[in-house]
Amino acid sequence: MSLDHQLERPRSFWSKYWFVMLASVLILLIVATVSYQLWWGATRLPFVKHIENFTLENLSGEPFQFKELDGKVRLVSFIYTKCPDICPATSNVMATLQEELKKQGLFGTDVAFLSVTFDPQIDTAQVLDHYADAFHADRGGWYFLRGDESAIKQVTDQFGIGVEKLPDGSYLHTMRTFLVDKDKNVRKMYGMGAGMDINEIVSDIERLAKE
């Protein structure tokens, strides 16, 4: 057999099967892409609702806009300082979360907490300041906000929080804590108090911080 004839066989193989090989590679790429998209979609936190910008007051009495925290993941709670049980329990969980996120270098830089009072008559800036101290709140990443009743109602309505003041000065309110992404979208809702799963919340925050 001549050398020319021997060299002809590999050329014939590739010329005959190059399309099949290329199609196989393309199919593998498509399967891999679809599989990744399905996995990514399954692991992403769902979109719940968008929160429009709002303005309240910080502890210095200065206007504070929600959009100031765009680019950060936000954990938002609604409280009143005279609450005997669920509100301080929630703030205690957030204090623990604060320390966990500090260990990872996320708190204040990638993550912020907001605690909004719906009792502006009692919860003055001074009262909220003392409340924040009681939970060792780091003011560089944990914001305590207040406003008049009209401003507070606009915010609670956006989040879907129901609030009813009782004759004794206490409140009935929806027990929800909200995880908001960098673009002001609510991505998950938790309960309040000691039943909140710290590991779950930290994991969710880490996930959103990477998006």
XYZ file of N, CA and C in Angstrom:
633
model
N 0.861 -1.194 0.000
C 0.000 0.000 0.000
C 0.893 1.238 0.000
N 0.567 2.192 -0.857
C 1.391 3.394 -0.970
C 1.166 4.316 0.206
N 2.134 5.217 0.449
C 2.029 6.210 1.533
C 0.871 7.150 1.284
N 0.666 7.500 0.017
C -0.449 8.404 -0.318
C -1.773 7.780 0.053
N -1.900 6.490 -0.184
C -3.155 5.803 0.134
C -3.370 5.726 1.646
N -2.248 5.527 2.397
C -2.369 5.475 3.847
C -2.815 6.808 4.433
N -2.356 7.913 3.880
C -2.707 9.245 4.375
C -4.125 9.646 3.990
N -4.686 8.964 3.035
C -6.003 9.332 2.543
C -7.100 8.928 3.524
N -6.912 7.852 4.306
C -7.963 7.327 5.168
C -8.366 8.304 6.278
N -7.409 8.901 7.055
C -7.844 9.851 8.076
C -8.534 11.054 7.499
N -8.070 11.508 6.316
C -8.746 12.647 5.689
C -10.174 12.271 5.326
N -10.393 11.096 4.909
C -11.736 10.656 4.530
C -12.638 10.549 5.754
N -12.075 10.072 6.885
C -12.870 9.932 8.106
C -13.382 11.291 8.565
N -12.493 12.280 8.684
C -12.915 13.589 9.184
C -13.820 14.303 8.198
N -13.543 14.115 6.911
C -14.409 14.768 5.928
C -15.809 14.158 5.942
N -15.900 12.891 6.370
C -17.184 12.214 6.382
C -17.961 12.468 7.664
N -17.249 12.590 8.815
C -17.935 12.661 10.111
C -17.796 14.007 10.833
N -17.215 15.022 10.169
C -17.008 16.290 10.880
C -18.343 16.904 11.323
N -19.383 16.751 10.525
C -20.670 17.353 10.865
C -21.272 16.678 12.102
N -21.134 15.332 12.149
C -21.655 14.596 13.302
C -20.924 15.003 14.566
N -19.593 15.148 14.472
C -18.811 15.540 15.636
C -19.196 16.938 16.101
N -19.339 17.866 15.165
C -19.701 19.242 15.501
C -21.089 19.294 16.127
N -22.033 18.537 15.544
C -23.394 18.505 16.094
C -23.400 17.953 17.510
N -22.578 16.953 17.779
C -22.507 16.363 19.118
C -21.994 17.369 20.134
N -20.966 18.115 19.733
C -20.417 19.145 20.628
C -21.456 20.212 20.914
N -22.182 20.644 19.874
C -23.209 21.672 20.055
C -24.328 21.180 20.975
N -24.726 19.929 20.819
C -25.776 19.365 21.678
C -25.321 19.334 23.133
N -24.079 18.943 23.355
C -23.545 18.924 24.719
C -23.534 20.318 25.328
N -23.159 21.314 24.516
C -23.151 22.699 25.012
C -24.559 23.170 25.363
N -25.529 22.804 24.525
C -26.918 23.199 24.785
C -27.440 22.550 26.057
N -27.166 21.252 26.203
C -27.606 20.533 27.408
C -26.977 21.135 28.651
N -25.687 21.456 28.570
C -24.997 22.043 29.721
C -25.576 23.408 30.074
N -25.876 24.219 29.041
C -26.432 25.558 29.276
C -27.811 25.480 29.904
N -28.665 24.610 29.354
C -30.020 24.463 29.890
C -29.977 23.938 31.328
N -29.091 22.967 31.569
C -28.971 22.408 32.919
C -28.541 23.474 33.910
N -27.592 24.331 33.505
C -27.126 25.405 34.389
C -28.243 26.392 34.670
N -29.007 26.750 33.623
C -30.098 27.700 33.804
C -31.168 27.152 34.736
N -31.466 25.862 34.585
C -32.454 25.238 35.464
C -31.948 25.200 36.900
N -30.670 24.879 37.074
C -30.092 24.855 38.413
C -30.087 26.241 39.015
N -29.680 27.252 38.219
C -29.613 28.628 38.712
C -31.001 29.126 39.086
N -31.980 28.817 38.242
C -33.334 29.248 38.551
C -33.877 28.575 39.798
N -33.503 27.324 40.009
C -33.997 26.593 41.175
C -33.361 27.079 42.464
N -32.134 27.600 42.386
C -31.435 28.017 43.596
C -31.613 29.493 43.890
N -32.104 30.271 42.956
C -32.315 31.697 43.189
C -33.546 31.911 44.064
N -33.481 32.941 44.886
C -34.653 33.314 45.667
C -35.671 33.975 44.748
N -36.943 33.671 44.919
C -37.960 34.215 44.008
C -38.176 35.711 44.230
N -38.715 36.358 43.206
C -39.106 37.762 43.301
C -40.500 37.813 43.916
N -40.656 38.565 44.995
C -41.946 38.680 45.673
C -42.655 39.952 45.260
N -42.022 41.098 45.480
C -42.594 42.380 45.076
C -41.510 43.443 45.120
N -41.763 44.534 44.389
C -40.828 45.657 44.376
C -41.278 46.712 45.377
N -40.324 47.289 46.077
C -40.609 48.353 47.039
C -40.147 49.682 46.449
N -41.068 50.616 46.324
C -40.712 51.942 45.829
C -39.944 52.698 46.916
N -39.168 53.671 46.477
C -38.399 54.469 47.427
C -39.330 55.174 48.415
N -38.882 55.299 49.643
C -39.646 56.042 50.639
C -38.676 56.838 51.502
N -39.221 57.814 52.207
C -38.400 58.676 53.060
C -38.934 58.659 54.484
N -38.068 58.344 55.436
C -38.393 58.425 56.856
C -37.305 59.266 57.536
N -37.242 59.206 58.860
C -36.222 59.956 59.596
C -35.282 58.993 60.314
N -34.002 59.355 60.313
C -33.053 58.562 61.091
C -32.998 59.084 62.524
N -32.093 58.553 63.326
C -32.035 58.933 64.734
C -31.524 60.349 64.951
N -30.964 60.940 63.902
C -30.522 62.334 63.990
C -31.612 63.305 63.558
N -32.780 62.747 63.203
C -33.875 63.589 62.745
C -33.746 64.029 61.308
N -32.810 63.437 60.590
C -32.585 63.795 59.192
C -33.343 62.842 58.267
N -33.750 63.327 57.085
C -34.440 62.445 56.140
C -33.542 61.283 55.715
N -34.139 60.130 55.654
C -33.422 58.934 55.217
C -34.251 58.265 54.133
N -33.664 58.090 52.956
C -34.362 57.462 51.839
C -33.927 56.015 51.682
N -34.898 55.180 51.393
C -34.626 53.751 51.230
C -33.605 53.502 50.121
N -33.635 54.338 49.086
C -32.732 54.142 47.952
C -31.268 54.394 48.311
N -31.030 55.008 49.480
C -29.651 55.226 49.903
C -28.916 53.897 50.112
N -29.678 52.847 50.313
C -29.083 51.528 50.542
C -29.110 50.649 49.303
N -29.469 51.211 48.151
C -29.407 50.439 46.908
C -27.980 49.932 46.709
N -27.889 48.715 46.257
C -26.582 48.081 46.124
C -26.238 47.215 47.322
N -27.102 47.275 48.354
C -26.919 46.438 49.534
C -28.149 45.559 49.743
N -27.930 44.401 50.309
C -29.032 43.540 50.736
C -29.565 44.108 52.047
N -30.912 44.113 52.197
C -31.510 44.717 53.383
C -32.438 43.740 54.099
N -32.312 43.716 55.413
C -33.237 42.963 56.255
C -34.081 43.990 56.999
N -35.399 43.964 56.762
C -36.287 45.023 57.254
C -37.271 44.452 58.266
N -37.313 45.069 59.442
C -38.272 44.664 60.473
C -39.121 45.865 60.874
N -40.313 45.582 61.403
C -41.222 46.616 61.896
C -41.478 46.341 63.372
N -41.252 47.354 64.210
C -41.270 47.152 65.654
C -41.932 48.330 66.358
N -42.143 48.185 67.646
C -42.366 49.332 68.533
C -41.729 49.000 69.866
N -41.133 49.986 70.486
C -40.257 49.705 71.623
C -40.997 49.248 72.868
N -42.296 49.549 72.970
C -43.073 49.106 74.133
C -43.580 47.673 73.987
N -43.291 47.066 72.866
C -43.707 45.685 72.613
C -43.096 44.778 73.684
N -43.898 43.945 74.320
C -43.386 43.140 75.432
C -42.696 41.848 75.020
N -42.866 41.427 73.772
C -42.364 40.091 73.447
C -41.751 39.958 72.052
N -42.577 39.955 71.012
C -42.102 39.563 69.688
C -41.107 40.547 69.080
N -41.294 41.843 69.334
C -40.380 42.836 68.751
C -38.977 42.755 69.349
N -38.840 42.751 70.673
C -37.483 42.600 71.206
C -36.858 41.248 70.859
N -37.673 40.221 70.763
C -37.128 38.915 70.364
C -36.577 38.975 68.945
N -37.275 39.701 68.067
C -36.811 39.859 66.685
C -35.519 40.671 66.641
N -35.482 41.755 67.416
C -34.272 42.584 67.453
C -33.096 41.786 68.008
N -33.361 40.887 68.926
C -32.301 40.046 69.478
C -31.750 39.101 68.406
N -32.637 38.552 67.582
C -32.189 37.705 66.467
C -31.337 38.528 65.501
N -31.781 39.754 65.215
C -31.027 40.599 64.298
C -29.663 40.957 64.872
N -29.584 41.107 66.192
C -28.287 41.365 66.820
C -27.341 40.180 66.613
N -27.875 38.974 66.708
C -27.064 37.773 66.456
C -26.644 37.709 64.997
N -27.579 38.011 64.104
C -27.262 38.035 62.679
C -26.185 39.070 62.373
N -26.280 40.211 63.034
C -25.282 41.262 62.845
C -23.877 40.722 63.116
N -23.715 40.006 64.210
C -22.396 39.484 64.566
C -21.935 38.397 63.596
N -22.875 37.564 63.145
C -22.512 36.515 62.179
C -22.047 37.123 60.863
N -22.743 38.159 60.413
C -22.386 38.794 59.144
C -21.111 39.617 59.260
N -20.832 40.115 60.446
C -19.563 40.822 60.656
C -18.383 39.874 60.488
N -18.543 38.646 60.953
C -17.468 37.657 60.831
C -17.115 37.416 59.365
N -18.102 37.585 58.498
C -17.889 37.338 57.073
C -17.563 38.614 56.313
N -17.493 39.726 57.017
C -17.160 40.995 56.374
C -18.267 41.558 55.508
N -19.513 41.126 55.763
C -20.634 41.570 54.935
C -21.430 42.709 55.565
N -21.473 42.744 56.890
C -22.347 43.706 57.554
C -21.837 45.134 57.360
N -22.746 45.997 56.945
C -22.408 47.396 56.735
C -21.876 47.688 55.354
N -21.172 46.735 54.753
C -20.626 46.935 53.415
C -21.560 46.387 52.340
N -22.033 45.171 52.540
C -22.924 44.527 51.570
C -24.334 44.329 52.108
N -24.490 44.463 53.411
C -25.780 44.174 54.057
C -26.111 45.275 55.056
N -27.389 45.658 55.099
C -27.862 46.644 56.070
C -29.158 46.157 56.701
N -29.371 46.539 57.939
C -30.614 46.237 58.654
C -31.412 47.527 58.831
N -32.728 47.403 58.756
C -33.616 48.518 59.056
C -34.676 48.059 60.044
N -34.851 48.826 61.098
C -35.935 48.597 62.044
C -36.804 49.847 62.036
N -38.044 49.686 61.606
C -38.969 50.810 61.446
C -40.022 50.742 62.545
N -40.177 51.820 63.306
C -41.201 51.841 64.339
C -42.527 52.339 63.768
N -43.616 51.727 64.224
C -44.939 52.233 63.837
C -45.635 52.885 65.032
N -44.819 53.321 66.014
C -45.359 54.024 67.175
C -44.586 55.349 67.351
N -44.746 56.286 66.433
C -43.922 57.498 66.457
C -44.156 58.391 67.659
N -45.325 58.312 68.267
C -45.588 59.163 69.431
C -44.713 58.764 70.621
N -44.554 57.484 70.841
C -43.721 56.991 71.941
C -42.263 56.874 71.509
N -42.059 56.366 70.323
C -40.698 56.073 69.868
C -40.042 57.299 69.244
N -39.636 58.211 70.108
C -38.863 59.362 69.663
C -37.470 58.893 69.264
N -36.693 59.790 68.688
C -35.324 59.451 68.307
C -34.524 59.013 69.525
N -34.749 59.680 70.668
C -34.017 59.325 71.880
C -34.395 57.935 72.378
N -35.688 57.625 72.345
C -36.152 56.305 72.780
C -35.572 55.215 71.876
N -35.609 55.450 70.573
C -35.059 54.470 69.632
C -33.553 54.316 69.807
N -32.903 55.412 70.152
C -31.460 55.361 70.366
C -31.127 54.444 71.542
N -31.878 54.563 72.617
C -31.676 53.690 73.778
C -32.004 52.238 73.427
N -33.042 52.051 72.639
C -33.436 50.708 72.207
C -32.313 50.078 71.377
N -31.744 50.853 70.467
C -30.642 50.351 69.641
C -29.449 49.965 70.499
N -29.153 50.777 71.504
C -28.038 50.457 72.401
C -28.275 49.139 73.139
N -29.523 48.902 73.512
C -29.842 47.684 74.268
C -29.518 46.423 73.474
N -29.546 46.540 72.142
C -29.260 45.376 71.297
C -27.893 45.483 70.618
N -27.067 46.392 71.132
C -25.700 46.558 70.626
C -25.682 46.753 69.108
N -26.630 47.553 68.622
C -26.740 47.781 67.182
C -25.561 48.604 66.679
N -24.934 48.127 65.637
C -23.861 48.860 64.978
C -24.501 49.860 64.022
N -24.398 51.144 64.350
C -25.092 52.167 63.566
C -24.513 52.317 62.155
N -23.386 51.672 61.906
C -22.826 51.722 60.564
C -23.549 50.819 59.580
N -24.468 49.994 60.111
C -25.183 49.100 59.203
C -26.590 48.780 59.653
N -26.957 49.257 60.848
C -28.309 48.986 61.364
C -28.986 50.333 61.596
N -30.039 50.578 60.837
C -30.714 51.870 60.838
C -32.068 51.759 61.528
N -32.303 52.659 62.459
C -33.587 52.728 63.154
C -34.325 53.961 62.637
N -35.519 53.731 62.103
C -36.235 54.787 61.385
C -37.597 55.053 61.999
N -38.019 56.296 61.892
C -39.327 56.708 62.386
C -39.897 57.754 61.426
N -41.108 58.170 61.674
C -41.741 59.199 60.864
C -43.118 59.471 61.420
N -43.847 60.397 60.796
C -45.211 60.623 61.267
C -46.097 59.463 60.821
N -47.309 59.434 61.331
C -48.192 58.290 61.070
C -48.457 58.099 59.588
N -48.594 59.203 58.853
C -48.858 59.108 57.415
C -47.675 58.471 56.683
N -46.469 58.903 57.013
C -45.270 58.361 56.352
C -45.093 56.889 56.687
N -45.329 56.540 57.956
C -45.197 55.142 58.365
C -46.221 54.271 57.648
N -47.439 54.777 57.517
C -48.493 53.989 56.856
C -48.143 53.711 55.400
N -47.555 54.683 54.731
C -47.152 54.455 53.341
C -46.152 53.309 53.236
N -45.263 53.239 54.204
C -44.241 52.187 54.181
C -44.856 50.833 54.543
N -45.657 50.791 55.609
C -46.261 49.516 56.007
C -47.196 48.993 54.918
N -47.900 49.891 54.241
C -48.775 49.460 53.146
C -47.963 48.835 52.020
N -46.824 49.425 51.707
C -45.980 48.868 50.640
C -45.527 47.454 50.969
N -45.144 47.242 52.194
C -44.647 45.924 52.597
C -45.777 44.945 52.910
N -47.004 45.470 53.019
C -48.126 44.605 53.334
C -48.232 44.296 54.810
N -47.811 45.246 55.642
C -47.885 45.086 57.095
C -49.179 45.718 57.601
N -49.982 44.928 58.288
C -51.179 45.456 58.915
C -50.878 45.875 60.344
N -51.341 47.056 60.727
C -51.066 47.587 62.066
C -52.360 48.136 62.658
N -52.661 47.741 63.891
C -53.838 48.258 64.586
C -53.456 48.604 66.023
N -53.685 49.876 66.375
C -53.384 50.311 67.735
C -54.560 49.993 68.641
N -54.285 49.362 69.765
C -55.313 48.974 70.716
C -55.495 50.057 71.781
N -56.612 50.034 72.472
C -56.878 51.070 73.489
C -55.798 51.183 74.565
N -55.116 50.094 74.868
C -54.092 50.149 75.920
C -52.742 50.648 75.405
N -52.685 51.030 74.115
C -51.450 51.554 73.553
C -50.568 50.512 72.893
N -50.937 49.251 73.024
C -50.183 48.195 72.345
C -50.674 48.077 70.897
N -50.007 47.235 70.125
C -50.347 47.099 68.712
C -50.539 45.634 68.329
N -51.512 45.420 67.471
C -51.589 44.181 66.711
C -50.935 44.459 65.368
N -50.068 43.573 64.936
C -49.390 43.837 63.668
C -48.990 42.531 63.002
N -48.851 42.596 61.705
C -48.398 41.442 60.934
C -46.974 41.085 61.355
N -46.750 39.835 61.624
C -45.437 39.402 62.108
C -44.597 38.895 60.932
N -43.981 39.826 60.251
C -43.153 39.516 59.099
C -41.862 40.319 59.141
N -40.774 39.696 58.703
C -39.486 40.342 58.502
C -39.123 40.118 57.041
N -38.562 41.128 56.399
C -38.418 41.100 54.951
C -36.960 41.150 54.516
N -36.632 40.291 53.548
C -35.318 40.307 52.931
C -35.441 40.988 51.573
N -34.741 42.088 51.424
C -34.843 42.928 50.222
C -33.486 42.937 49.516
N -33.507 42.775 48.198
C -32.240 42.704 47.466
C -31.685 44.087 47.140
N -30.630 44.119 46.362
C -29.915 45.358 46.062
C -30.732 46.344 45.234
N -31.797 45.845 44.596
C -32.627 46.687 43.733
C -34.009 46.964 44.330
N -34.141 46.808 45.630
C -35.382 47.093 46.356
C -36.490 46.082 46.067
N -36.127 44.861 45.732
C -37.117 43.805 45.527
C -37.173 42.894 46.751
N -38.374 42.669 47.272
C -38.526 41.697 48.353
C -38.315 40.309 47.760
N -37.389 39.563 48.343
C -37.071 38.249 47.805
C -37.474 37.115 48.741
N -37.694 37.454 50.027
C -38.139 36.426 50.959
C -38.724 37.088 52.192
N -39.658 36.383 52.838
C -40.263 36.873 54.068
C -40.090 35.820 55.156
N -39.767 36.294 56.338
C -39.627 35.418 57.496
C -40.654 35.836 58.543
N -40.757 35.045 59.582
C -41.593 35.441 60.699
C -40.839 36.416 61.591
N -41.194 36.445 62.847
C -40.511 37.290 63.810
C -40.201 36.475 65.062
N -39.235 36.950 65.822
C -38.969 36.353 67.115
C -38.002 35.186 67.097
N -38.001 34.458 68.192
C -37.024 33.399 68.414
C -37.127 32.260 67.406
N -38.254 32.129 66.728
C -38.420 31.063 65.749
C -37.705 31.312 64.435
N -37.153 32.489 64.247
C -36.424 32.788 63.016
C -35.170 31.925 62.939
N -34.939 31.330 61.761
C -33.802 30.435 61.563
C -32.580 31.257 61.145
N -31.645 31.430 62.049
C -30.479 32.270 61.779
C -29.649 31.720 60.627
N -29.433 30.416 60.589
C -28.634 29.820 59.515
C -29.290 30.022 58.160
N -30.601 29.885 58.113
C -31.326 30.092 56.860
C -31.187 31.532 56.378
N -31.350 32.472 57.296
C -31.291 33.884 56.910
C -29.888 34.264 56.455
N -28.874 33.803 57.165
C -27.501 34.095 56.753
C -27.232 33.535 55.363
N -27.682 32.302 55.123
C -27.490 31.675 53.811
C -28.185 32.474 52.710
N -29.415 32.920 52.985
C -30.157 33.714 51.987
C -29.467 35.043 51.717
N -28.975 35.679 52.767
C -28.285 36.964 52.601
C -27.016 36.786 51.790
N -26.268 35.738 52.074
C -25.037 35.468 51.313
C -25.349 35.278 49.834
N -26.434 34.563 49.559
C -26.835 34.305 48.183
C -27.147 35.599 47.451
N -27.929 36.469 48.099
C -28.293 37.725 47.452
C -27.094 38.655 47.323
N -26.193 38.612 48.282
C -25.011 39.477 48.224
C -24.130 39.140 47.017
N -24.208 37.888 46.541
C -23.387 37.462 45.402
C -24.064 37.746 44.066
N -25.344 38.095 44.077
C -26.035 38.358 42.801
C -25.578 39.670 42.174
